[in-house]
Tab-separated table of C-alpha atoms in Angstrom:
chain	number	residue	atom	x	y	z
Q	1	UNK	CA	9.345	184.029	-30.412
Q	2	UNK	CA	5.595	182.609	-29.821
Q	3	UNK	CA	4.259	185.598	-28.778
Q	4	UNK	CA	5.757	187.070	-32.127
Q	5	UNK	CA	4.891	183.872	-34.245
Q	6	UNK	CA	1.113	184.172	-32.968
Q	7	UNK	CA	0.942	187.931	-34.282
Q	8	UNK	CA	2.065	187.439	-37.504
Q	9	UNK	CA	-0.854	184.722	-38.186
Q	10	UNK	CA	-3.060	187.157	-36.121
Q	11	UNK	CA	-2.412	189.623	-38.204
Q	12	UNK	CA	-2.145	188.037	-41.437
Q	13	UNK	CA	-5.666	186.362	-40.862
Q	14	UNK	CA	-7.155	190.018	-40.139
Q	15	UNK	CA	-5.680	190.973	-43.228
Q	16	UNK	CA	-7.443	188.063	-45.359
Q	17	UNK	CA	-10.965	189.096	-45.604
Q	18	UNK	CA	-11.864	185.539	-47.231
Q	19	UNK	CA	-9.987	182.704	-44.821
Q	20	UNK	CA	-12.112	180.076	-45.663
Q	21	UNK	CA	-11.310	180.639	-49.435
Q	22	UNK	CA	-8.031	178.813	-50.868
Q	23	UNK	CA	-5.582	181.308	-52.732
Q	24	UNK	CA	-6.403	181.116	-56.516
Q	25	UNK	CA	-7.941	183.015	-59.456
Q	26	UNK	CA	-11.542	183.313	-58.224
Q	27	UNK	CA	-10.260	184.705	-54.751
Q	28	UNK	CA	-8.026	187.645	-55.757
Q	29	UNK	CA	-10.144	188.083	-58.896
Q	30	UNK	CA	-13.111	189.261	-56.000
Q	31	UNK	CA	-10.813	191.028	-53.746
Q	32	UNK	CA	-9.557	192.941	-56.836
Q	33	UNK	CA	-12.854	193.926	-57.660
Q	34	UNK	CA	-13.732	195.172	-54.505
Q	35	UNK	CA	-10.409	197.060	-53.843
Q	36	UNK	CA	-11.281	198.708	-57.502
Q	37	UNK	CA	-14.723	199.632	-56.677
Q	38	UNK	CA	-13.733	201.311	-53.232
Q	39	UNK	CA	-10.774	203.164	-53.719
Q	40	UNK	CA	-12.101	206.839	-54.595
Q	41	UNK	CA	-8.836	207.351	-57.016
Q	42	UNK	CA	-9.901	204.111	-58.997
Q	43	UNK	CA	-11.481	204.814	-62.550
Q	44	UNK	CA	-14.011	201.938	-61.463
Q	45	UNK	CA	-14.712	203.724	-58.316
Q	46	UNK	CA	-18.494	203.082	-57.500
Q	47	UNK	CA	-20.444	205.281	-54.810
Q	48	UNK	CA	-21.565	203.385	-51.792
Q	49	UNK	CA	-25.201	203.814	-52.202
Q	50	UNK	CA	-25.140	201.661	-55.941
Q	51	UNK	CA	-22.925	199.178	-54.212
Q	52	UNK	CA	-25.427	196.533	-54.441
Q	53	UNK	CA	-25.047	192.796	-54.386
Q	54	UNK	CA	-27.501	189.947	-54.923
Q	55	UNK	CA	-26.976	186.325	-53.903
Q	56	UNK	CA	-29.039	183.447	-54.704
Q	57	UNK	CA	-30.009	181.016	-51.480
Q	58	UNK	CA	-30.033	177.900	-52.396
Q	59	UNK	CA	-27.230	176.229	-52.892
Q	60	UNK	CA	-25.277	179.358	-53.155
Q	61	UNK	CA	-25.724	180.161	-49.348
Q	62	UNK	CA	-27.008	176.718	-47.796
Q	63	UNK	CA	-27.025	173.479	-49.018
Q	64	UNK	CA	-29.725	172.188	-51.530
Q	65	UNK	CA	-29.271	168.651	-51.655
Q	66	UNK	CA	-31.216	166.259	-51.629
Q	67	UNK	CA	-33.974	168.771	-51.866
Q	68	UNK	CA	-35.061	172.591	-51.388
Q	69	UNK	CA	-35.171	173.292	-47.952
Q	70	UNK	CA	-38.541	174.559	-48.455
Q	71	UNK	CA	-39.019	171.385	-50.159
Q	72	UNK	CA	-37.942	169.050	-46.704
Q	73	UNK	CA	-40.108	171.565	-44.234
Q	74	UNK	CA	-42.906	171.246	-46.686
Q	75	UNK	CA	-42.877	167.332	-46.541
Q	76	UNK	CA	-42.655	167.235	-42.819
Q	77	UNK	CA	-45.875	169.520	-42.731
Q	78	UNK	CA	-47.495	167.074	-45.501
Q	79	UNK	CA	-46.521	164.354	-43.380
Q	80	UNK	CA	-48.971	165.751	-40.332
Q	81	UNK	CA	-51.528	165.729	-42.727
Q	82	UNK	CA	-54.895	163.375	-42.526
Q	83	UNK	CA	-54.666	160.455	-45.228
Q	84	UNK	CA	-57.813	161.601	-46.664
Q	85	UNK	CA	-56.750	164.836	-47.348
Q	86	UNK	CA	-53.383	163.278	-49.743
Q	87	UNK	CA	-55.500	163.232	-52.865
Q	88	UNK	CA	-52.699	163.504	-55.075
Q	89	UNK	CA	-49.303	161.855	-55.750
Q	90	UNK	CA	-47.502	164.598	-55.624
Q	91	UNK	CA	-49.245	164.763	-51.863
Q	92	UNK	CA	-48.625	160.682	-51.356
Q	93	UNK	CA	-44.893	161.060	-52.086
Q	94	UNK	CA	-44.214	163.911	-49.594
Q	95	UNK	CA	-46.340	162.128	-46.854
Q	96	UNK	CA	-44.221	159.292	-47.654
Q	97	UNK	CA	-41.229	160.973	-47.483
Q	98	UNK	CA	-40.218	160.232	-51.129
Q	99	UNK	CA	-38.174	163.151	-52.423
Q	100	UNK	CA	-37.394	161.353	-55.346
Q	101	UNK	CA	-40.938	160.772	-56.681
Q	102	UNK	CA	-41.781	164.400	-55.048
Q	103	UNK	CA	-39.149	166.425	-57.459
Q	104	UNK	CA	-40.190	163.550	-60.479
Q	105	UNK	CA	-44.083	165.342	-60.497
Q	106	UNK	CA	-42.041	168.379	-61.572
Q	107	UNK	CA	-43.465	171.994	-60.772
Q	108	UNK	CA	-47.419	171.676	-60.604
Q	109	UNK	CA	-46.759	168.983	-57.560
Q	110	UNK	CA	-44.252	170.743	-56.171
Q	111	UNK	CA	-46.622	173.637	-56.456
Q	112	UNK	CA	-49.589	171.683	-54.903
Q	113	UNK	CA	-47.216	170.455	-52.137
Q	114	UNK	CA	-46.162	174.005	-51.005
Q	115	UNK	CA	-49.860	175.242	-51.346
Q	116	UNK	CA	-50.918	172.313	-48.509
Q	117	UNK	CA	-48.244	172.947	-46.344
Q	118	UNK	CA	-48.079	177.284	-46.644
Q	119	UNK	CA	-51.966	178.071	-46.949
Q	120	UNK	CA	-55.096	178.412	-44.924
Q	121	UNK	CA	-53.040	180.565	-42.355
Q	122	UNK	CA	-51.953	183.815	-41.479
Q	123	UNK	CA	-48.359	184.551	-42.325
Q	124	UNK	CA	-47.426	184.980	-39.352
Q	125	UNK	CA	-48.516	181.351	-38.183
Q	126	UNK	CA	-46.356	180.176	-41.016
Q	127	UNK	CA	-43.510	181.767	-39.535
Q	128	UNK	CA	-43.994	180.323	-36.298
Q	129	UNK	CA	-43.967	177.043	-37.930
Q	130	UNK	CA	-41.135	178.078	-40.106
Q	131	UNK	CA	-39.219	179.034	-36.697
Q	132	UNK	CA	-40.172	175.749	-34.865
Q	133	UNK	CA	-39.468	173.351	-38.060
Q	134	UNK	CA	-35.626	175.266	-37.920
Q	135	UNK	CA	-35.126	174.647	-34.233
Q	136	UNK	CA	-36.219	171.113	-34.056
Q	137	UNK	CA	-35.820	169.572	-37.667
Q	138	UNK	CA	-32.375	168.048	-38.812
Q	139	UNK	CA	-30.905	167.251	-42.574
Q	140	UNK	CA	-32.059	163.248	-43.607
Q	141	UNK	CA	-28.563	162.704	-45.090
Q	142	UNK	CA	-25.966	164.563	-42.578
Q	143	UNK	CA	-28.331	165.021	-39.419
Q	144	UNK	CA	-27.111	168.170	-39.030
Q	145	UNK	CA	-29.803	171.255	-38.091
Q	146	UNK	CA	-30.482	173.137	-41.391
Q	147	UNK	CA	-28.909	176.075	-40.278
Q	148	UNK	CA	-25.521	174.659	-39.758
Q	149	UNK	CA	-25.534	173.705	-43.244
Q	150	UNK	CA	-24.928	177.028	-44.378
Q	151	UNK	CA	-21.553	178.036	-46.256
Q	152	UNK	CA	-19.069	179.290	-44.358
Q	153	UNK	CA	-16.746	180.965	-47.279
Q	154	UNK	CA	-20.405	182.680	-48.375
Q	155	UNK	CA	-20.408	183.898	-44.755
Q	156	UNK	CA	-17.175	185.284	-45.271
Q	157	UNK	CA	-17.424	187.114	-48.229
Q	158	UNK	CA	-21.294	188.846	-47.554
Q	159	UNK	CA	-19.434	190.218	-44.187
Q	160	UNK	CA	-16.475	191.687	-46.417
Q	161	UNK	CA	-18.796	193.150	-49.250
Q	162	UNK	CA	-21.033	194.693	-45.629
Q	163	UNK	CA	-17.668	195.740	-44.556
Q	164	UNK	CA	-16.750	197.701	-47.658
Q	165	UNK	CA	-20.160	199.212	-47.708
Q	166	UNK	CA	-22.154	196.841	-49.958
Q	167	UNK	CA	-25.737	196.296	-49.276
Q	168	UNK	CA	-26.413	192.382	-49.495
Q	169	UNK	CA	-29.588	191.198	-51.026
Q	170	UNK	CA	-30.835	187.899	-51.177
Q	171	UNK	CA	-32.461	187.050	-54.447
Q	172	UNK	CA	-33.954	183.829	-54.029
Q	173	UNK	CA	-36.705	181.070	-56.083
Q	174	UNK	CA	-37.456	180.144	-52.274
Q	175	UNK	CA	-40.381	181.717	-50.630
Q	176	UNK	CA	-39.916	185.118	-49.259
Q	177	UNK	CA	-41.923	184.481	-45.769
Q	178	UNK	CA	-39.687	181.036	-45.189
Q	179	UNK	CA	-36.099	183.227	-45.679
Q	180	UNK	CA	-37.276	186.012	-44.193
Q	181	UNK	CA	-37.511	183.839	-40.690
Q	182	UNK	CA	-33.689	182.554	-40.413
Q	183	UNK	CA	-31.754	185.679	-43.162
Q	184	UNK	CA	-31.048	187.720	-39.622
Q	185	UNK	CA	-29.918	184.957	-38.353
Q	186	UNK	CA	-28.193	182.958	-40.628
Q	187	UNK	CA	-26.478	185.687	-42.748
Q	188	UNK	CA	-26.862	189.282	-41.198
Q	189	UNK	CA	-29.267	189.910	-43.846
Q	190	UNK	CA	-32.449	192.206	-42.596
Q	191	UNK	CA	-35.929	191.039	-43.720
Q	192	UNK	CA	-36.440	193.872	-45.905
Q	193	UNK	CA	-33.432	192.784	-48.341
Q	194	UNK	CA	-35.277	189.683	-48.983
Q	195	UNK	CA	-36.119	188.760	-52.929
Q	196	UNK	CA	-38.520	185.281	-53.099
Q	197	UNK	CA	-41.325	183.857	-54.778
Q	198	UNK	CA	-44.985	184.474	-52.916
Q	199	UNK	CA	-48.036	183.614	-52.795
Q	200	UNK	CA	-51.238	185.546	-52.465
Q	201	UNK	CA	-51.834	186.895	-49.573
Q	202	UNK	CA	-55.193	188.226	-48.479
Q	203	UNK	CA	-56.200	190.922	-45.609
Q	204	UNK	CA	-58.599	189.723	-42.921
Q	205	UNK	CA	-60.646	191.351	-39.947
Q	206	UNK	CA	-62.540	188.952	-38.293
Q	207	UNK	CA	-63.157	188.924	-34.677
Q	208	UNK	CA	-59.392	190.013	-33.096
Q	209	UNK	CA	-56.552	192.026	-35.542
Q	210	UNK	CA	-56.448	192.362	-38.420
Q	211	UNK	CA	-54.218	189.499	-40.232
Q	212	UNK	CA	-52.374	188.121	-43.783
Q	213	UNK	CA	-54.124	184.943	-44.495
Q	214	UNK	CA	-51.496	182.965	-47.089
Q	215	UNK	CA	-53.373	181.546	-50.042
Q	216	UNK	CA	-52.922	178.517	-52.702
Q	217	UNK	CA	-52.034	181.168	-55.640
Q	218	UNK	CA	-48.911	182.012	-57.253
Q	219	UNK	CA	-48.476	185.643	-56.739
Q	220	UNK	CA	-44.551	185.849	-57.749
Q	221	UNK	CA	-42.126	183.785	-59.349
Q	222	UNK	CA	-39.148	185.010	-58.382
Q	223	UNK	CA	-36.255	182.522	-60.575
Q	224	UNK	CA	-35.003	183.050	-63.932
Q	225	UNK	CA	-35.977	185.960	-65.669
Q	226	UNK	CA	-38.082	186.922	-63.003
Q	227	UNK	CA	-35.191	187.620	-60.862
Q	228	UNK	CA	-34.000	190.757	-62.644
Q	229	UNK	CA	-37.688	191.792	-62.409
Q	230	UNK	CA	-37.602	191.185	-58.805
Q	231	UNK	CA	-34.382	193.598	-58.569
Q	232	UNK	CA	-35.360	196.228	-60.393
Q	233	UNK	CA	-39.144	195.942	-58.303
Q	234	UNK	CA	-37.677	195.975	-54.994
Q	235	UNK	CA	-34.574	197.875	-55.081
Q	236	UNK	CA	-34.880	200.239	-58.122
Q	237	UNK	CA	-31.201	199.845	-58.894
Q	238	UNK	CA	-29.065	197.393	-61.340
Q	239	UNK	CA	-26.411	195.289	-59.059
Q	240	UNK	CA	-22.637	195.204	-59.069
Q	241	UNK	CA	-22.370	192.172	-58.035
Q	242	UNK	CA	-24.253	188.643	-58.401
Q	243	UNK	CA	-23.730	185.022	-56.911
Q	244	UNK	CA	-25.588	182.095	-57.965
Q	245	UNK	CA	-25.016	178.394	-59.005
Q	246	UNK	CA	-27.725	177.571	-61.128
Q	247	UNK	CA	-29.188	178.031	-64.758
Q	248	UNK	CA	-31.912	179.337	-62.523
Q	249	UNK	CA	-29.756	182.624	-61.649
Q	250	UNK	CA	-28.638	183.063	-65.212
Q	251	UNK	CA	-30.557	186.029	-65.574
Q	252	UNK	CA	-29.917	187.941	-62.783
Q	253	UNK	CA	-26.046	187.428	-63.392
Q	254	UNK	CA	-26.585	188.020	-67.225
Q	255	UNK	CA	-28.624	191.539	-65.576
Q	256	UNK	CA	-25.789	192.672	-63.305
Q	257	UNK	CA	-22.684	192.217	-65.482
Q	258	UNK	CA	-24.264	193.817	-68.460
Q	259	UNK	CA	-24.295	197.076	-66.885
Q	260	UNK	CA	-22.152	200.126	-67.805
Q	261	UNK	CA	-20.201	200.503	-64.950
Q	262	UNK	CA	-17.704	197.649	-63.124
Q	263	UNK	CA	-19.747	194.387	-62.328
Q	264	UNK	CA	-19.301	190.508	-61.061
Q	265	UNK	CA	-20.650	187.260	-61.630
Q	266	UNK	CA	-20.166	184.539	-59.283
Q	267	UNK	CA	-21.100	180.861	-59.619
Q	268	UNK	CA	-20.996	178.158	-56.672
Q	269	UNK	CA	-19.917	175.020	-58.407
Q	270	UNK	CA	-20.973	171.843	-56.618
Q	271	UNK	CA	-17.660	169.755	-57.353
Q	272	UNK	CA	-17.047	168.296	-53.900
Q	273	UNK	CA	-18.571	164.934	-53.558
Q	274	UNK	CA	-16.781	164.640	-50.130
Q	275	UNK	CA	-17.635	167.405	-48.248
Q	276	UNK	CA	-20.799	168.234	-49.685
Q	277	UNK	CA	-22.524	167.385	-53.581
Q	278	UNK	CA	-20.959	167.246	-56.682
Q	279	UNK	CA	-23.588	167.822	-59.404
Q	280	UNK	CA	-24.445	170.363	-62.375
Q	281	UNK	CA	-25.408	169.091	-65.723
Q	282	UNK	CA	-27.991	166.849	-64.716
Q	283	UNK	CA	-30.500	165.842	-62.046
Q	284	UNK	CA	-33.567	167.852	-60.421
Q	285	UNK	CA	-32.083	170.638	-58.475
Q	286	UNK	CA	-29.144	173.157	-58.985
Q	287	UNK	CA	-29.195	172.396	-63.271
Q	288	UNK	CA	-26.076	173.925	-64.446
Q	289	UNK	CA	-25.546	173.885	-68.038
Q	290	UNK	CA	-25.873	177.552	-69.742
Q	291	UNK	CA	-23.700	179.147	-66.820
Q	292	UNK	CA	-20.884	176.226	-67.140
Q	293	UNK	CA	-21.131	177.043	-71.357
Q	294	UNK	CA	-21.593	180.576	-71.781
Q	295	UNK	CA	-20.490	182.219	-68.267
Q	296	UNK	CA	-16.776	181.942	-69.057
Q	297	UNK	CA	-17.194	184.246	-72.415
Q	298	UNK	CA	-19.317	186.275	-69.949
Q	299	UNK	CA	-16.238	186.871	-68.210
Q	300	UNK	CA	-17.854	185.528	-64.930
Q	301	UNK	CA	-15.559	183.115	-62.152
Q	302	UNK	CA	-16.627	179.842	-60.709
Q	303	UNK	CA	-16.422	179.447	-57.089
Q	304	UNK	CA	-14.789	175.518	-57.835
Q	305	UNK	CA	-16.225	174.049	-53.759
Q	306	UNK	CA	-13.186	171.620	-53.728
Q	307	UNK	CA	-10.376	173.469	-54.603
Q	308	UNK	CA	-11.451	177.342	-53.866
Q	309	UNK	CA	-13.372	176.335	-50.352
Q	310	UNK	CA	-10.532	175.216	-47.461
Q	311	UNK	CA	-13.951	175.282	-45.483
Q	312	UNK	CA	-17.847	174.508	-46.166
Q	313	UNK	CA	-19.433	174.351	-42.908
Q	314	UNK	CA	-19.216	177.133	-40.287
Q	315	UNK	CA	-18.079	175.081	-37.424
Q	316	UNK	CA	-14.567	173.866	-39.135
């Protein structure tokens, strides 16, 4: 009767391509979709080469609290820095650590921040130090490594979209050469399907190889409506499906499910103050408003953390 017992649950947990998501509108509302857009004899039958689907980072695959990623490795670069050299205090409050007074300098010293800790060296430098900051740094408010705070039900459901022929792009504000180090890694994602803001980068020959020096200016902006800009740049083709959880991936939903064909638009809302953040009106990073007021009409879902996640983090 155990043997029997254990391959039911075996068997009923192959079957359930989301685990980690709790039964409930949002999760048969996706697999629904995705049965529709598969099944050849469907009316909303969609090839697999425009099977496309575009996620957000940032607190829609990995935390974001109580500050960008970027943000954190950026500070703990600043922090290195000489004290002569923080002439700024945009510069002062990441070399002291104070995220607070960092975000409150808004975008031109979060700007100036990045530039210090991402210029004046080739890219692939940065990625070394992008590699070495993931391997050795941990999050100030859980302690956990930064890769462990990614979301497991996200996991889940970019490894069923894969398995039903998707293509999964990441669409991202966050710089394209800091995702581009951990998206193999973290999410099965190959380098080339990564979206992100830049900066210039110039080509050098000096006395070895030739190399991409990073410099101080913006190249890209790749949030808001720059996002669907970013798609259409880099992959050529409108998406079927979009996941965000910001005002800042309003667009690129707004993009995707305005298409002809079948679509989806998914937002991560940050409701569980226990297991992770709950935030999205106010405050500095993941502003929710428009999505929360005009996504329903939309006809997009909400991924609700505390009641459609039975998981967050990978290792539960």
């Amino acid at each position: 009767m155990t043997a029997i017992i254990a391959t039911v649950m075996a068997t009923s947990l192959a079957a359930d391509p989301l685990p980690s998501w709790n039964s409930g509108e949002t999760k048969s509302a996706i697999i629904a979709f995705v049965d529709a857009v598969t099944d050849p004899e469907s009316k909303k039958y969609v090839t697999p080469d425009d099977r496309i689907a575009v996620f957000d980072n940032d607190g829609t695959l990995w935390t974001e609290q109580p500050g960008y990623f970027q943000i954190l490795f950026a500070i703990d670069q600043v922090k290195k820095m000489d004290a002569s050299e923080l002439t700024s205090d945009a510069l002062k409050a990441a070399a002291a650590g104070d995220i607070g007074a960092l975000l409150a300098s808004g975008k031109e010293g979060l700007l100036e921040v990045l530039a210090a800790a991402h210029t004046g060296m080739s890219v692939a430098d940065f990625k070394s130090s992008v590699a070495q900051w993931l391997d050795e740094a941990s999050h100030p408010t859980t302690g956990r490594p930064y890769t462990e705070m990614i979301y497991q039900p996200m996991l889940e459901l970019l490894s069923y979209l894969r398995d039903e022929d998707f293509a999964t792009y990441i669409v991202s504000g966050g710089g394209i050469d800091f995702i581009r180090v951990l998206s193999e890694d973290a999410y099965n994602i190959p380098v080339n399907q990564v979206i992100g803001s830049s900066l210039v980068s110039e080509y050098v020959v000096g006395d070895g190889a030739p190399v991409l020096m990073k410099k101080p200016d913006l190249f890209f902006n790749d949030d808001k409506a720059g996002k669907p800009v970013a798609i259409n740049h880099h992959i050529g083709k409108r998406p079927i499906f979009a996941g965000g959880n910001s005002d800042g991936d309003f667009q690129m939903l707004e993009w995707t499910t305005s298409g002809e064909g079948p679509s989806f638009g998914l937002l991560v809302h940050h409701t569980d103050a226990d297991r992770e953040w709950a935030y999205d009106r106010e405050g500095h990073i993941g502003v929710l408003n428009r999505g929360l007021d005009e996504g329903p009409g939309l006809g997009w879902h909400f991924a609700d953390m505390a009641q459609d996640w039975a998981e967050i983090w990978p290792e539960e």
